[in-house]
Short mmCIF file of C-alpha atoms and ligand atoms in Angstrom, two decimals:
data_model
loop_
_atom_site.label_atom_id
_atom_site.label_comp_id
_atom_site.label_asym_id
_atom_site.label_seq_id
_atom_site.Cartn_x
_atom_site.Cartn_y
_atom_site.Cartn_z
CA UNK A 598 5.35 -34.03 -16.32
CA UNK A 599 6.42 -34.81 -19.93
CA UNK A 600 5.54 -31.24 -20.95
CA UNK A 601 7.77 -29.90 -18.23
CA UNK A 602 10.58 -32.20 -19.37
CA UNK A 603 10.19 -30.86 -22.95
CA UNK A 604 10.33 -27.24 -21.64
CA UNK A 605 13.31 -28.13 -19.54
CA UNK A 606 15.17 -29.74 -22.48
CA UNK A 607 14.37 -26.74 -24.81
CA UNK A 608 15.97 -24.22 -22.47
CA UNK A 609 18.99 -26.37 -21.48
CA UNK A 610 20.86 -24.64 -24.31
CA UNK A 611 19.61 -21.30 -23.19
CA UNK A 612 21.11 -21.74 -19.80
CA UNK A 613 24.37 -22.84 -21.36
CA UNK A 614 24.27 -19.73 -23.62
CA UNK A 615 23.56 -17.39 -20.75
CA UNK A 616 25.99 -18.70 -18.11
CA UNK A 617 28.30 -15.76 -18.68
CA UNK A 618 25.53 -13.13 -18.34
CA UNK A 619 26.19 -11.07 -15.29
CA UNK A 620 25.57 -7.64 -13.81
CA UNK A 621 27.78 -4.78 -14.91
CA UNK A 622 30.27 -3.92 -12.25
CA UNK A 623 32.19 -1.51 -14.44
CA UNK A 624 35.33 -3.58 -14.84
CA UNK A 625 34.81 -4.92 -18.40
CA UNK A 626 33.26 -4.01 -21.70
CA UNK A 627 29.57 -4.75 -21.87
CA UNK A 628 28.69 -6.98 -24.84
CA UNK A 629 24.86 -6.95 -24.83
CA UNK A 630 23.06 -9.54 -26.84
CA UNK A 631 20.71 -8.13 -29.53
CA UNK A 632 17.27 -9.71 -29.69
CA UNK A 633 14.41 -8.77 -31.96
CA UNK A 634 11.14 -7.59 -30.44
CA UNK A 635 8.66 -4.70 -30.19
CA UNK A 636 10.98 -2.35 -28.27
CA UNK A 637 13.94 -3.19 -30.47
CA UNK A 638 11.81 -2.03 -33.52
CA UNK A 639 10.79 1.06 -31.66
CA UNK A 640 14.36 1.81 -30.92
CA UNK A 641 15.30 1.49 -34.60
CA UNK A 642 12.47 3.82 -35.49
CA UNK A 643 13.38 6.51 -32.89
CA UNK A 644 16.96 6.30 -33.75
CA UNK A 645 16.16 6.82 -37.44
CA UNK A 646 15.09 10.36 -36.45
CA UNK A 647 18.80 11.11 -36.11
CA UNK A 648 19.01 10.92 -39.92
CA UNK A 649 17.57 14.44 -39.77
CA UNK A 650 20.76 15.49 -38.07
CA UNK A 651 22.84 14.34 -41.11
CA UNK A 652 20.38 15.82 -43.73
CA UNK A 653 19.42 19.13 -42.23
CA UNK A 654 22.67 21.18 -42.85
CA UNK A 655 22.22 20.62 -46.63
CA UNK A 656 18.61 21.81 -46.83
CA UNK A 657 18.13 25.19 -48.50
CA UNK A 658 15.44 27.73 -47.88
CA UNK A 659 14.96 30.80 -50.24
CA UNK A 660 18.52 30.16 -51.69
CA UNK A 661 19.97 30.14 -48.17
CA UNK A 662 21.09 27.32 -45.86
CA UNK A 663 17.94 26.54 -43.96
CA UNK A 664 19.71 25.89 -40.72
CA UNK A 665 22.88 27.86 -40.06
CA UNK A 666 24.29 28.97 -36.70
CA UNK A 667 26.59 31.77 -37.95
CA UNK A 668 28.56 32.43 -34.80
CA UNK A 669 31.04 34.96 -36.36
CA UNK A 670 28.11 36.86 -38.05
CA UNK A 671 26.13 36.60 -34.78
CA UNK A 672 23.01 35.35 -36.63
CA UNK A 673 21.09 32.13 -36.61
CA UNK A 674 19.08 31.18 -39.71
CA UNK A 675 16.08 28.87 -39.08
CA UNK A 676 14.08 28.20 -42.17
CA UNK A 677 13.76 31.76 -43.36
CA UNK A 678 13.72 33.25 -39.95
CA UNK A 679 16.84 35.14 -38.95
CA UNK A 680 17.58 35.27 -35.19
CA UNK A 681 19.80 38.29 -34.30
CA UNK A 682 21.60 38.61 -30.90
CA UNK A 683 18.72 40.94 -29.75
CA UNK A 684 16.26 37.97 -30.32
CA UNK A 685 18.39 35.52 -28.46
CA UNK A 686 15.89 35.47 -25.51
CA UNK A 687 13.77 33.22 -27.80
CA UNK A 688 16.59 30.63 -27.91
CA UNK A 689 16.52 30.71 -24.11
CA UNK A 690 12.85 29.84 -24.18
CA UNK A 691 13.56 27.01 -26.73
CA UNK A 692 16.14 25.63 -24.23
CA UNK A 693 13.68 25.89 -21.32
CA UNK A 694 10.97 24.13 -23.50
CA UNK A 695 13.39 21.28 -24.35
CA UNK A 696 14.43 20.94 -20.68
CA UNK A 697 10.90 20.95 -19.47
CA UNK A 698 9.88 18.37 -22.13
CA UNK A 699 12.77 16.22 -20.83
CA UNK A 700 11.59 16.62 -17.20
CA UNK A 701 7.96 15.93 -18.10
CA UNK A 702 8.80 12.78 -20.17
CA UNK A 703 10.94 11.55 -17.31
CA UNK A 704 8.27 12.09 -14.73
CA UNK A 705 5.75 10.20 -16.92
CA UNK A 706 7.98 7.51 -18.38
CA UNK A 707 11.50 7.65 -16.84
CA UNK A 708 14.52 7.99 -19.09
CA UNK A 709 12.73 7.43 -22.41
CA UNK A 710 15.07 10.04 -23.91
CA UNK A 711 18.10 8.03 -22.87
CA UNK A 712 16.82 4.76 -24.19
CA UNK A 713 15.52 5.94 -27.49
CA UNK A 714 16.92 9.35 -28.53
CA UNK A 715 20.17 10.23 -26.64
CA UNK A 716 23.15 10.56 -29.10
CA UNK A 717 25.31 8.62 -26.70
CA UNK A 718 23.03 5.56 -26.63
CA UNK A 719 22.09 5.78 -30.27
CA UNK A 720 25.70 5.98 -31.48
CA UNK A 721 26.64 3.22 -29.01
CA UNK A 722 23.89 1.12 -30.44
CA UNK A 723 25.15 1.74 -34.05
CA UNK A 724 28.64 0.98 -33.05
CA UNK A 725 27.70 -2.25 -31.26
CA UNK A 726 25.45 -3.26 -34.21
CA UNK A 727 28.57 -3.01 -36.42
CA UNK A 728 30.54 -4.94 -33.85
CA UNK A 729 27.95 -7.64 -33.70
CA UNK A 730 27.93 -8.00 -37.53
CA UNK A 731 31.77 -8.14 -37.74
CA UNK A 732 32.81 -10.00 -34.62
CA UNK A 733 29.69 -12.06 -33.90
CA UNK A 734 27.61 -12.67 -30.85
CA UNK A 735 28.67 -11.45 -27.35
CA UNK A 736 30.29 -14.76 -26.48
CA UNK A 737 32.22 -14.74 -29.82
CA UNK A 738 33.28 -11.11 -29.19
CA UNK A 739 34.61 -12.03 -25.60
CA UNK A 740 36.50 -14.98 -27.11
CA UNK A 741 37.92 -12.84 -29.84
CA UNK A 742 39.05 -10.15 -27.31
CA UNK A 743 40.87 -12.75 -25.26
CA UNK A 744 42.37 -14.65 -28.30
CA UNK A 745 45.99 -14.05 -29.32
CA UNK A 746 46.46 -11.77 -32.38
CA UNK A 747 45.85 -13.60 -35.70
CA UNK A 748 45.25 -12.50 -39.28
CA UNK A 749 41.53 -13.08 -38.75
CA UNK A 750 41.43 -11.06 -35.50
CA UNK A 751 43.39 -8.16 -37.15
CA UNK A 752 41.05 -8.21 -40.18
CA UNK A 753 37.94 -8.06 -38.08
CA UNK A 754 39.32 -5.37 -35.75
CA UNK A 755 40.60 -3.22 -38.65
CA UNK A 756 37.14 -3.33 -40.52
CA UNK A 757 35.31 -2.60 -37.31
CA UNK A 758 37.47 0.35 -36.27
CA UNK A 759 37.56 1.75 -39.81
CA UNK A 760 33.82 1.84 -39.89
CA UNK A 761 33.65 3.40 -36.48
CA UNK A 762 36.13 6.09 -37.49
CA UNK A 763 34.09 6.77 -40.73
CA UNK A 764 30.94 7.30 -38.71
CA UNK A 765 32.88 9.57 -36.33
CA UNK A 766 34.27 11.61 -39.32
CA UNK A 767 30.71 11.88 -40.77
CA UNK A 768 29.39 12.99 -37.33
CA UNK A 769 32.08 15.63 -36.96
CA UNK A 770 31.66 17.07 -40.45
CA UNK A 771 27.89 17.18 -40.01
CA UNK A 772 28.18 18.96 -36.70
CA UNK A 773 30.49 21.53 -38.14
CA UNK A 774 28.20 22.02 -41.20
CA UNK A 775 25.62 23.66 -38.94
CA UNK A 776 28.03 26.51 -38.28
CA UNK A 777 29.17 27.39 -41.76
CA UNK A 778 28.35 26.90 -45.43
CA UNK A 779 27.93 23.10 -45.45
CA UNK A 780 28.91 22.48 -49.11
CA UNK A 781 31.87 24.73 -48.88
CA UNK A 782 32.93 22.92 -45.74
CA UNK A 783 33.04 19.58 -47.55
CA UNK A 784 35.13 21.26 -50.26
CA UNK A 785 37.47 22.63 -47.74
CA UNK A 786 37.95 19.39 -45.88
CA UNK A 787 38.32 17.38 -49.11
CA UNK A 788 40.91 19.87 -50.51
CA UNK A 789 42.55 20.07 -47.12
CA UNK A 790 42.01 23.83 -47.09
CA UNK A 791 39.71 24.08 -44.04
CA UNK A 792 40.49 26.51 -41.34
CA UNK A 793 42.28 25.57 -38.18
CA UNK A 794 39.09 25.91 -36.11
CA UNK A 795 37.31 23.56 -38.56
CA UNK A 796 39.99 20.97 -38.17
CA UNK A 797 39.97 21.38 -34.38
CA UNK A 798 36.23 20.81 -34.29
CA UNK A 799 36.41 17.82 -36.61
CA UNK A 800 39.25 16.32 -34.56
CA UNK A 801 37.42 16.77 -31.29
CA UNK A 802 34.27 15.14 -32.76
CA UNK A 803 36.06 12.24 -34.23
CA UNK A 804 37.86 11.56 -30.95
CA UNK A 805 34.76 12.09 -28.88
CA UNK A 806 32.52 9.93 -30.99
CA UNK A 807 35.00 7.19 -31.29
CA UNK A 808 35.91 7.06 -27.70
CA UNK A 809 32.50 7.63 -26.13
CA UNK A 810 30.48 5.36 -28.41
CA UNK A 811 33.20 2.75 -29.17
CA UNK A 812 34.79 2.29 -25.81
CA UNK A 813 33.22 4.13 -22.97
CA UNK A 814 29.63 3.20 -24.00
CA UNK A 815 27.36 2.53 -20.96
CA UNK A 816 30.11 4.00 -18.64
CA UNK A 817 29.02 7.45 -19.88
CA UNK A 818 25.53 6.78 -18.72
CA UNK A 819 26.77 5.54 -15.36
CA UNK A 820 29.49 7.99 -14.55
CA UNK A 821 29.53 11.00 -16.87
CA UNK A 822 25.88 11.78 -17.56
CA UNK A 823 24.30 14.32 -15.14
CA UNK A 824 20.84 13.35 -16.22
CA UNK A 825 21.33 9.87 -14.63
CA UNK A 826 22.13 11.58 -11.30
CA UNK A 827 19.03 13.74 -11.19
CA UNK A 828 16.48 11.26 -12.66
CA UNK A 829 15.81 9.73 -9.24
CA UNK A 830 14.30 13.12 -8.11
CA UNK A 831 12.23 13.40 -11.26
CA UNK A 832 10.52 9.99 -11.24
CA UNK A 833 7.96 9.03 -8.62
CA UNK A 834 5.45 6.25 -7.87
CA UNK A 835 3.44 7.25 -10.92
CA UNK A 836 6.25 7.06 -13.39
CA UNK A 837 5.89 4.16 -15.88
CA UNK A 838 9.19 2.32 -16.13
CA UNK A 839 10.34 -1.12 -17.25
CA UNK A 840 9.62 -3.11 -14.07
CA UNK A 841 10.07 -6.68 -13.10
CA UNK A 842 6.83 -8.04 -11.67
CA UNK A 843 8.20 -9.66 -8.59
CA UNK A 844 4.71 -10.79 -7.45
CA UNK A 845 4.63 -12.94 -10.45
CA UNK A 846 8.37 -13.73 -10.87
CA UNK A 847 9.32 -14.71 -7.37
CA UNK A 848 10.51 -17.06 -6.06
CA UNK A 849 12.72 -17.37 -9.11
CA UNK A 850 14.41 -20.54 -10.02
CA UNK A 851 15.87 -22.49 -12.85
CA UNK A 852 13.65 -24.90 -14.75
CA UNK A 853 14.76 -28.35 -13.72
CA UNK A 854 11.68 -30.37 -14.82
CA UNK A 855 9.32 -31.99 -12.30
CA UNK A 856 6.84 -30.04 -10.21
CA UNK A 857 7.49 -26.32 -10.76
CA UNK A 858 4.34 -25.10 -9.18
CA UNK A 859 5.97 -23.61 -6.06
CA UNK A 860 8.19 -21.32 -8.20
CA UNK A 861 7.42 -17.94 -9.67
CA UNK A 862 7.53 -17.32 -13.44
CA UNK A 863 11.08 -16.12 -13.56
CA UNK A 864 13.33 -19.15 -14.61
CA UNK A 865 16.42 -17.15 -13.70
CA UNK A 866 17.85 -17.38 -17.14
CA UNK A 867 19.51 -13.82 -16.96
CA UNK A 868 18.68 -13.17 -20.54
CA UNK A 869 17.21 -9.75 -19.33
CA UNK A 870 20.70 -9.05 -17.99
CA UNK A 871 22.43 -10.35 -21.06
CA UNK A 872 20.49 -7.98 -23.46
CA UNK A 873 20.84 -4.91 -21.27
CA UNK A 874 23.05 -2.33 -22.84
CA UNK A 875 24.11 -0.98 -19.52
CA UNK A 876 24.39 -4.42 -17.95
CA UNK A 877 21.87 -3.89 -15.00
CA UNK A 878 19.60 -6.57 -13.51
CA UNK A 879 16.15 -5.12 -13.78
CA UNK A 880 14.93 -7.72 -11.20
CA UNK A 881 16.88 -5.80 -8.52
CA UNK A 882 14.57 -2.73 -8.94
CA UNK A 883 15.11 0.73 -10.40
CA UNK A 884 18.74 1.29 -11.11
CA UNK A 885 20.59 4.48 -11.93
CA UNK A 886 22.06 2.71 -15.02
CA UNK A 887 18.67 1.80 -16.48
CA UNK A 888 18.06 3.81 -19.62
CA UNK A 889 14.42 2.36 -19.91
CA UNK A 890 15.11 1.07 -23.39
CA UNK A 891 12.79 -1.91 -22.97
CA UNK A 892 15.28 -4.47 -24.39
CA UNK A 893 14.79 -6.66 -21.27
CA UNK A 894 11.00 -6.55 -21.89
CA UNK A 895 11.59 -8.04 -25.46
CA UNK A 896 14.07 -10.60 -23.94
CA UNK A 897 11.78 -11.79 -21.21
CA UNK A 898 8.74 -11.91 -23.46
CA UNK A 899 10.65 -14.28 -25.80
CA UNK A 900 11.54 -16.46 -22.78
CA UNK A 901 7.96 -16.48 -21.59
CA UNK A 902 6.97 -17.57 -25.01
CA UNK A 903 9.47 -20.46 -24.78
CA UNK A 904 8.12 -21.60 -21.49
CA UNK A 905 4.58 -21.15 -22.36
CA UNK A 906 3.80 -18.46 -19.82
CA UNK A 907 2.02 -15.10 -20.42
CA UNK A 908 4.27 -12.28 -21.66
CA UNK A 909 4.82 -9.16 -19.46
CA UNK A 910 6.86 -10.51 -16.52
CA UNK A 911 8.91 -7.34 -17.22
CA UNK A 912 6.82 -4.55 -18.56
CA UNK A 913 6.26 -0.84 -18.47
CA UNK A 914 4.64 -0.40 -15.05
CA UNK A 915 4.37 2.26 -12.34
CA UNK A 916 5.30 1.43 -8.71
CA UNK A 917 1.70 2.33 -7.74
CA UNK A 918 0.36 -0.20 -10.19
CA UNK A 919 2.82 -2.75 -8.82
CA UNK A 920 1.42 -2.13 -5.37
CA UNK A 921 -2.16 -2.76 -6.67
CA UNK A 922 -3.07 0.92 -6.71
CA UNK A 923 -4.74 2.82 -9.67
CA UNK A 924 -2.68 5.14 -11.71
CA UNK A 925 -4.14 8.70 -11.64
CA UNK A 926 -4.77 10.33 -15.00
CA UNK A 927 -2.06 12.57 -16.36
CA UNK A 928 -4.00 15.78 -15.76
CA UNK A 929 -4.25 15.06 -12.06
CA UNK A 930 -0.52 14.62 -11.43
CA UNK A 931 1.03 17.87 -9.95
CA UNK A 932 4.38 17.29 -11.73
CA UNK A 933 2.71 16.91 -15.15
CA UNK A 934 0.52 20.01 -14.56
CA UNK A 935 3.58 22.03 -13.51
CA UNK A 936 5.74 20.83 -16.41
CA UNK A 937 2.91 21.27 -18.97
CA UNK A 938 2.20 24.81 -17.77
CA UNK A 939 5.80 25.95 -18.01
CA UNK A 940 6.07 24.17 -21.43
CA UNK A 941 3.04 25.94 -22.73
CA UNK A 942 4.32 29.39 -21.41
CA UNK A 943 7.58 28.73 -23.16
CA UNK A 944 5.76 27.81 -26.43
CA UNK A 945 3.52 30.84 -26.18
CA UNK A 946 6.57 33.10 -25.62
CA UNK A 947 8.36 31.60 -28.71
CA UNK A 948 5.33 32.00 -30.86
CA UNK A 949 4.81 35.59 -29.67
CA UNK A 950 8.51 36.28 -30.37
CA UNK A 951 8.47 34.79 -33.85
CA UNK A 952 5.23 36.60 -34.72
CA UNK A 953 6.57 39.95 -33.52
CA UNK A 954 10.18 39.91 -34.71
CA UNK A 955 10.38 43.39 -36.37
CA UNK A 956 11.78 43.21 -39.95
CA UNK A 957 13.83 46.33 -39.22
CA UNK A 958 15.14 47.12 -35.88
CA UNK A 959 16.14 50.58 -34.70
CA UNK A 960 18.36 51.58 -31.92
CA UNK A 961 18.77 55.27 -31.29
CA UNK A 962 21.16 56.93 -28.84
CA UNK A 963 20.92 60.61 -28.10
CA UNK A 964 24.31 62.25 -28.02
CA UNK A 965 25.23 63.30 -24.41
CA UNK A 966 28.17 65.48 -25.08
CA UNK A 967 26.93 68.02 -25.76
CA UNK A 968 23.23 67.50 -24.99
CA UNK A 969 22.41 70.21 -27.58
CA UNK A 970 24.23 72.85 -29.62
CA UNK A 971 23.13 76.39 -30.23
CA UNK A 972 23.70 77.19 -33.89
CA UNK A 973 24.73 80.58 -35.26
CA UNK A 974 21.17 81.46 -36.21
CA UNK A 975 20.03 80.64 -32.55
CA UNK A 976 18.40 77.32 -33.33
CA UNK A 977 18.96 74.28 -31.16
CA UNK A 978 20.46 71.12 -32.59
CA UNK A 979 20.61 67.55 -31.19
CA UNK A 980 22.61 64.74 -32.48
CA UNK A 981 21.53 61.03 -32.56
CA UNK A 982 23.35 57.92 -33.48
CA UNK A 983 21.17 55.37 -35.21
CA UNK A 984 21.71 51.67 -35.72
CA UNK A 985 19.24 50.22 -38.19
CA UNK A 986 19.26 46.48 -38.70
CA UNK A 987 17.55 45.06 -41.87
CA UNK A 988 16.72 41.47 -40.70
CA UNK A 989 15.19 40.62 -44.08
CA UNK A 990 16.82 38.61 -46.90
CA UNK A 991 16.48 41.50 -49.39
CA UNK A 992 17.71 45.07 -49.55
CA UNK A 993 15.03 47.52 -48.30
CA UNK A 994 14.54 51.13 -49.43
CA UNK A 995 13.03 53.14 -46.57
CA UNK A 996 12.42 56.66 -45.53
CA UNK A 997 13.21 58.22 -42.12
CA UNK A 998 11.04 60.96 -40.71
CA UNK A 999 10.61 62.72 -37.41
CA UNK A 1000 7.42 63.57 -35.64
CA UNK A 1001 7.19 65.82 -32.52
CA UNK A 1002 4.27 66.66 -30.22
CA UNK A 1003 5.51 70.14 -29.43
CA UNK A 1004 7.95 72.53 -31.01
CA UNK A 1005 8.92 72.73 -34.59
CA UNK A 1006 11.48 69.99 -34.55
CA UNK A 1007 12.78 68.93 -37.98
CA UNK A 1008 15.35 66.51 -39.53
CA UNK A 1009 18.51 68.14 -40.99
CA UNK A 1010 19.03 66.89 -44.68
CA UNK A 1011 15.43 65.54 -44.67
CA UNK A 1012 15.44 65.05 -48.45
CA UNK A 1013 18.37 62.68 -48.25
CA UNK A 1014 16.55 60.53 -45.71
CA UNK A 1015 13.39 60.19 -47.79
CA UNK A 1016 15.02 57.34 -49.73
CA UNK A 1017 17.80 55.33 -48.10
CA UNK A 1018 18.75 51.68 -48.58
CA UNK A 1019 19.29 49.26 -45.82
CA UNK A 1020 21.32 46.28 -47.06
CA UNK A 1021 19.88 42.77 -46.43
CA UNK A 1022 20.93 41.31 -43.19
CA UNK A 1023 23.27 44.23 -42.32
CA UNK A 1024 23.51 46.60 -39.45
CA UNK A 1025 23.80 50.26 -40.75
CA UNK A 1026 25.05 52.83 -38.29
CA UNK A 1027 24.57 56.53 -39.09
CA UNK A 1028 23.96 59.88 -37.46
CA UNK A 1029 21.22 62.33 -37.80
CA UNK A 1030 20.68 65.87 -36.51
CA UNK A 1031 17.39 67.41 -35.34
CA UNK A 1032 16.91 71.19 -35.37
CA UNK A 1033 14.35 73.40 -33.52
CA UNK A 1034 13.66 77.03 -33.11
CA UNK A 1035 14.03 77.57 -29.33
CA UNK A 1036 10.99 79.86 -29.20
CA UNK A 1037 8.75 76.96 -30.23
CA UNK A 1038 10.05 74.58 -27.50
CA UNK A 1039 7.60 74.54 -24.59
CA UNK A 1040 9.84 72.54 -22.27
CA UNK A 1041 13.42 71.45 -21.75
CA UNK A 1042 12.84 67.93 -23.01
CA UNK A 1043 10.41 67.40 -25.89
CA UNK A 1044 9.18 64.09 -27.06
CA UNK A 1045 10.13 63.11 -30.61
CA UNK A 1046 9.32 59.98 -32.59
CA UNK A 1047 11.45 58.69 -35.41
CA UNK A 1048 9.73 56.57 -38.02
CA UNK A 1049 11.14 54.23 -40.62
CA UNK A 1050 8.66 53.72 -43.44
CA UNK A 1051 9.23 51.00 -45.97
CA UNK A 1052 9.30 52.01 -49.70
CA UNK A 1053 10.16 48.53 -51.06
CA UNK A 1054 7.58 47.12 -48.62
CA UNK A 1055 5.18 49.87 -47.56
CA UNK A 1056 3.67 47.72 -44.87
CA UNK A 1057 6.90 48.08 -42.87
CA UNK A 1058 6.68 50.78 -40.23
CA UNK A 1059 9.10 51.00 -37.37
CA UNK A 1060 9.02 53.79 -34.73
CA UNK A 1061 11.40 54.75 -31.99
CA UNK A 1062 10.64 57.33 -29.24
CA UNK A 1063 13.30 59.67 -27.94
CA UNK A 1064 13.59 63.21 -26.65
CA UNK A 1065 14.90 66.43 -28.00
CA UNK A 1066 16.80 68.40 -25.36
CA UNK A 1067 16.62 72.17 -25.28
CA UNK A 1068 18.02 74.87 -22.96
CA UNK A 1069 16.89 74.88 -19.34
CA UNK A 1070 14.25 77.33 -17.90
CA UNK A 1071 11.58 77.07 -20.51
S1 SF4 B 1646 13.03 -11.87 -15.71
FE1 SF4 B 1646 12.63 -13.10 -17.57
S2 SF4 B 1646 14.55 -12.86 -18.72
FE2 SF4 B 1646 14.98 -12.19 -16.70
S3 SF4 B 1646 15.78 -14.01 -15.68
FE3 SF4 B 1646 13.63 -13.96 -15.22
S4 SF4 B 1646 12.72 -15.17 -16.85
FE4 SF4 B 1646 14.79 -14.74 -17.56
S1 SF4 B 1647 17.24 -2.81 -17.44
FE1 SF4 B 1647 16.05 -3.07 -19.26
S2 SF4 B 1647 15.15 -1.14 -19.71
FE2 SF4 B 1647 16.81 -0.80 -18.29
S3 SF4 B 1647 18.59 -0.46 -19.57
FE3 SF4 B 1647 18.59 -2.58 -19.13
S4 SF4 B 1647 17.45 -3.42 -20.92
FE4 SF4 B 1647 17.02 -1.36 -20.93
#
């Protein structure tokens, strides 16, 4: 009895603190309480991976920007690998791989991406962290919002919004830095000499970051994010999600002292609602707004510690486990098998693509008008338009030669083509002519093979098969 009384006394303040915690109905700004705990630490850790976003545009690789999406030049540079438009299918595979990873993770553990990695929730968390440090706890923030304007209120709001805008500016510049020379971009912005498009991108990102993370916050997760809409078809009874153990928690009720034995473990303090960044009540079951961040688990664990009950009233749990069934191993779940298979196929395709990107790419078009020309000496001439792309970072000296299975087909100006230079990262268009003595041609269309042989790098050999067209009736 006296022990119950002590517990009751110790949480009186808690109930007083949490009176204003209520479920998000969309009509007001969510001011979530920040509480320490295992999942809070995990969130900081996962959020820190976004530091790579801010660092990556400045990394150099072989004297070149390591990550550069050169849209005007139609080339993507990825750590020494140059992706040309003709290799873009690999980026499609990367997108498929990322989407399947997202689906797979959702099937296994719900919206983990939303809770721990999504830029919207990560930036919102940083913005609310700043808000918390400057304006105080959720209750103090609500009071401040309602209070009339004073010097103190103006000072706090100015500092907060200045910091938010600085983060938004840094985000915008960093994003733009992936598409152009990052150091020159900083110079251009600082000297106000950036191009119009650079200013537009920066303006859009500042506005987007400031509004979405500063003001719209969880409303984006509720109303704008398509992923929230489709998650319900991706999770199933095997998915492990933050779950309120209603067997243990119900019937819930406030601690009032006295005999509490008829009640469940939930003391109805609503701290789990108060810490939720999207303002949902996990006790009401799976919600579209739940981003599976685990903040309610940390909160409830701390409450269980205070009332001397075992932790885990809210925990990561599947619906099957909640119903007393055993969770099947991952390799027996059809969704996991399907997603893993597609994922591995996409990875295999990317590895194959990267391993077989030709250092020099040839495209050869046989001239159609005319198909061939009869020269004054009676020989037959065909014209070809060649586009050679040197995908390497250095100029390449190469030779061009022609081989034919039948007929004496030779390259006009052969000596010239024994040593030509293809500029690094450039597409070189040129024309060639092939000649043949008509008496040596056995058929109307003869196979020919054009070969580019590296001189700078002899291991480079690129071939292209085409036809040599002669007169009909052979
Ligand atoms: S589930 Fe835990 S945090 Fe939520 S109201 Fe019950 S006791 Fe409090
Ligand atoms: S209900 Fe819990 S896990 Fe879901 S968003 Fe809210 S705090 Fe995070």
